[in-house]
Amino acid sequence: MHPVYVLNGPNLNLLGKRQPQIYGHQTLADVERECHELAARLGLQVRFLQSNREYELIDWIHEARDIGSAIIINAGAFTHTSLAILDALNAFEGPVIEVHISNIHKRESFRHHSYVSLRADGVIVGCGTEGYQLALRRVGSLLAAGTDGK
Ligand code: CA2
């Protein structure tokens, strides 16, 4: 089975340990466990990854080109800066869902623009860590329908 890549960018390893008023109390390990549980119920497999390094996220997007069925990505602050991540996502052919735990549009103006959104088939913002579950459900529907959501 081709796994769904769930990619997490810089500082998301701190989830649940700092700024709970913005990002909630769940840790990234909690989110990962919930993703695996839901994926099993949906008949999907998940490869859940986090890196603070831009090149590593890009390498995983390339890997997903070869063996992944879909990408769910919270690129963290790289969302707002990384043309390189956008280029990598543009080379991926399956569904891409962008997730942000906080509502980036309610925050500082520098968070309002997303390079990832220029490629994403769906965007989930401001739903807390539940956004990952919502994204996984959407990926499940798109894969079952054999469409990429475009
Ligand atoms: O809301 C989101 O999911 C973000 O992608 C999170 C990024 C931020 O730069 C984006 O604008 C929106 C930051 C991730 C940092 O996560 C932390 C979690 C806990 C404590 C400190 C940082």
Coordinates of N, CA and C in Angstrom, one line a residue, residues 46-102:
V46 N 0.0 5.5 7.0 CA 0.6 6.9 7.2 C 2.1 6.8 7.5
R47 N 2.8 7.7 6.8 CA 4.2 7.9 7.1 C 4.3 9.3 7.7
F48 N 4.5 9.4 9.0 CA 4.4 10.7 9.8 C 5.8 11.2 10.1
L49 N 6.1 12.3 9.6 CA 7.5 12.8 9.7 C 7.5 14.3 10.2
Q50 N 8.6 14.6 10.9 CA 8.8 16.1 11.2 C 10.3 16.4 11.0
S51 N 10.5 17.6 10.5 CA 11.9 18.0 10.4 C 12.0 19.6 10.6
N52 N 13.1 20.0 11.2 CA 13.4 21.4 11.2 C 14.2 21.9 10.0
R53 N 14.5 21.0 9.1 CA 15.4 21.3 8.0 C 14.6 21.3 6.7
E54 N 14.7 22.4 5.9 CA 13.9 22.5 4.7 C 14.2 21.4 3.7
Y55 N 15.5 21.1 3.6 CA 15.9 20.1 2.6 C 15.4 18.7 2.9
E56 N 15.2 18.4 4.2 CA 14.7 17.1 4.6 C 13.2 16.9 4.1
L57 N 12.5 18.0 4.4 CA 11.0 18.0 3.9 C 11.0 17.9 2.4
I58 N 11.9 18.5 1.7 CA 11.9 18.4 0.2 C 12.2 17.0 -0.2
D59 N 13.2 16.4 0.5 CA 13.6 15.0 0.1 C 12.4 14.1 0.4
W60 N 11.6 14.3 1.4 CA 10.4 13.4 1.7 C 9.3 13.6 0.7
I61 N 9.2 14.9 0.2 CA 8.2 15.1 -0.9 C 8.6 14.4 -2.1
H62 N 10.0 14.4 -2.4 CA 10.5 13.6 -3.6 C 10.2 12.1 -3.4
E63 N 10.4 11.6 -2.2 CA 10.2 10.2 -1.8 C 8.7 9.9 -2.1
A64 N 7.8 10.8 -1.7 CA 6.4 10.6 -1.9 C 6.0 10.5 -3.3
R65 N 6.8 11.2 -4.2 CA 6.6 11.1 -5.7 C 6.7 9.6 -6.1
D66 N 7.6 8.9 -5.5 CA 7.9 7.5 -5.9 C 6.9 6.5 -5.2
I67 N 6.7 6.7 -3.9 CA 6.0 5.7 -3.2 C 4.8 6.2 -2.4
G68 N 4.4 7.5 -2.4 CA 3.3 8.0 -1.6 C 2.1 8.1 -2.4
S69 N 0.9 8.1 -1.7 CA -0.4 8.2 -2.4 C -0.9 9.7 -2.3
A70 N -0.5 10.4 -1.2 CA -1.0 11.7 -1.0 C -0.1 12.4 0.0
I71 N -0.2 13.7 0.1 CA 0.6 14.4 1.1 C -0.3 15.3 1.9
I72 N -0.1 15.2 3.2 CA -0.7 16.2 4.2 C 0.5 17.0 4.7
I73 N 0.5 18.3 4.6 CA 1.7 19.0 5.0 C 1.3 20.2 5.9
N74 N 2.0 20.3 7.0 CA 2.0 21.5 7.8 C 3.5 21.9 7.8
A75 N 3.8 22.9 6.9 CA 5.2 23.2 6.7 C 5.7 24.2 7.7
G76 N 4.9 24.5 8.7 CA 5.3 25.5 9.7 C 5.6 26.8 9.1
A77 N 6.7 27.5 9.6 CA 7.0 28.8 9.0 C 7.5 28.7 7.6
F78 N 8.0 27.6 7.1 CA 8.4 27.4 5.7 C 7.2 27.7 4.8
T79 N 6.0 27.5 5.3 CA 4.8 27.8 4.5 C 4.9 29.2 3.9
H80 N 5.4 30.1 4.6 CA 5.3 31.5 4.2 C 6.5 32.0 3.5
T81 N 7.5 31.1 3.4 CA 8.8 31.5 2.8 C 9.3 30.6 1.7
S82 N 8.9 29.4 1.6 CA 9.7 28.4 0.8 C 9.1 28.1 -0.6
L83 N 9.7 28.8 -1.5 CA 9.5 28.5 -2.9 C 10.0 27.1 -3.3
A84 N 11.0 26.6 -2.6 CA 11.6 25.3 -2.8 C 10.6 24.2 -2.5
I85 N 9.9 24.4 -1.4 CA 8.9 23.4 -1.0 C 7.7 23.4 -2.0
L86 N 7.3 24.6 -2.4 CA 6.3 24.7 -3.5 C 6.7 24.0 -4.7
D87 N 8.0 24.2 -5.2 CA 8.5 23.5 -6.4 C 8.4 22.0 -6.2
A88 N 8.8 21.5 -5.1 CA 8.8 20.1 -4.8 C 7.4 19.6 -4.8
L89 N 6.4 20.3 -4.2 CA 5.0 19.8 -4.2 C 4.4 19.9 -5.6
N90 N 4.9 20.8 -6.4 CA 4.4 20.9 -7.8 C 4.8 19.7 -8.7
A91 N 5.9 19.0 -8.2 CA 6.4 17.8 -8.9 C 5.7 16.5 -8.4
F92 N 4.8 16.7 -7.4 CA 4.0 15.5 -6.9 C 2.7 15.5 -7.5
E93 N 2.2 14.3 -7.9 CA 1.0 14.2 -8.7 C -0.3 13.9 -7.9
G94 N -0.2 13.4 -6.7 CA -1.4 13.0 -6.0 C -2.0 14.2 -5.2
P95 N -3.0 13.9 -4.4 CA -3.6 15.0 -3.6 C -2.7 15.6 -2.5
V96 N -2.8 16.9 -2.4 CA -2.0 17.6 -1.3 C -3.0 18.4 -0.5
I97 N -3.0 18.1 0.8 CA -3.8 18.9 1.7 C -2.9 19.6 2.7
E98 N -3.1 21.0 2.8 CA -2.3 21.8 3.7 C -3.0 21.9 5.0
V99 N -2.3 21.8 6.1 CA -2.9 22.0 7.5 C -2.2 23.0 8.3
H100 N -2.9 23.9 8.9 CA -2.3 24.7 10.0 C -3.2 24.6 11.2
I101 N -2.5 24.4 12.3 CA -3.2 24.2 13.6 C -4.0 25.5 14.0
S102 N -3.2 26.6 13.9 CA -3.8 27.9 14.2 C -4.5 28.5 12.9

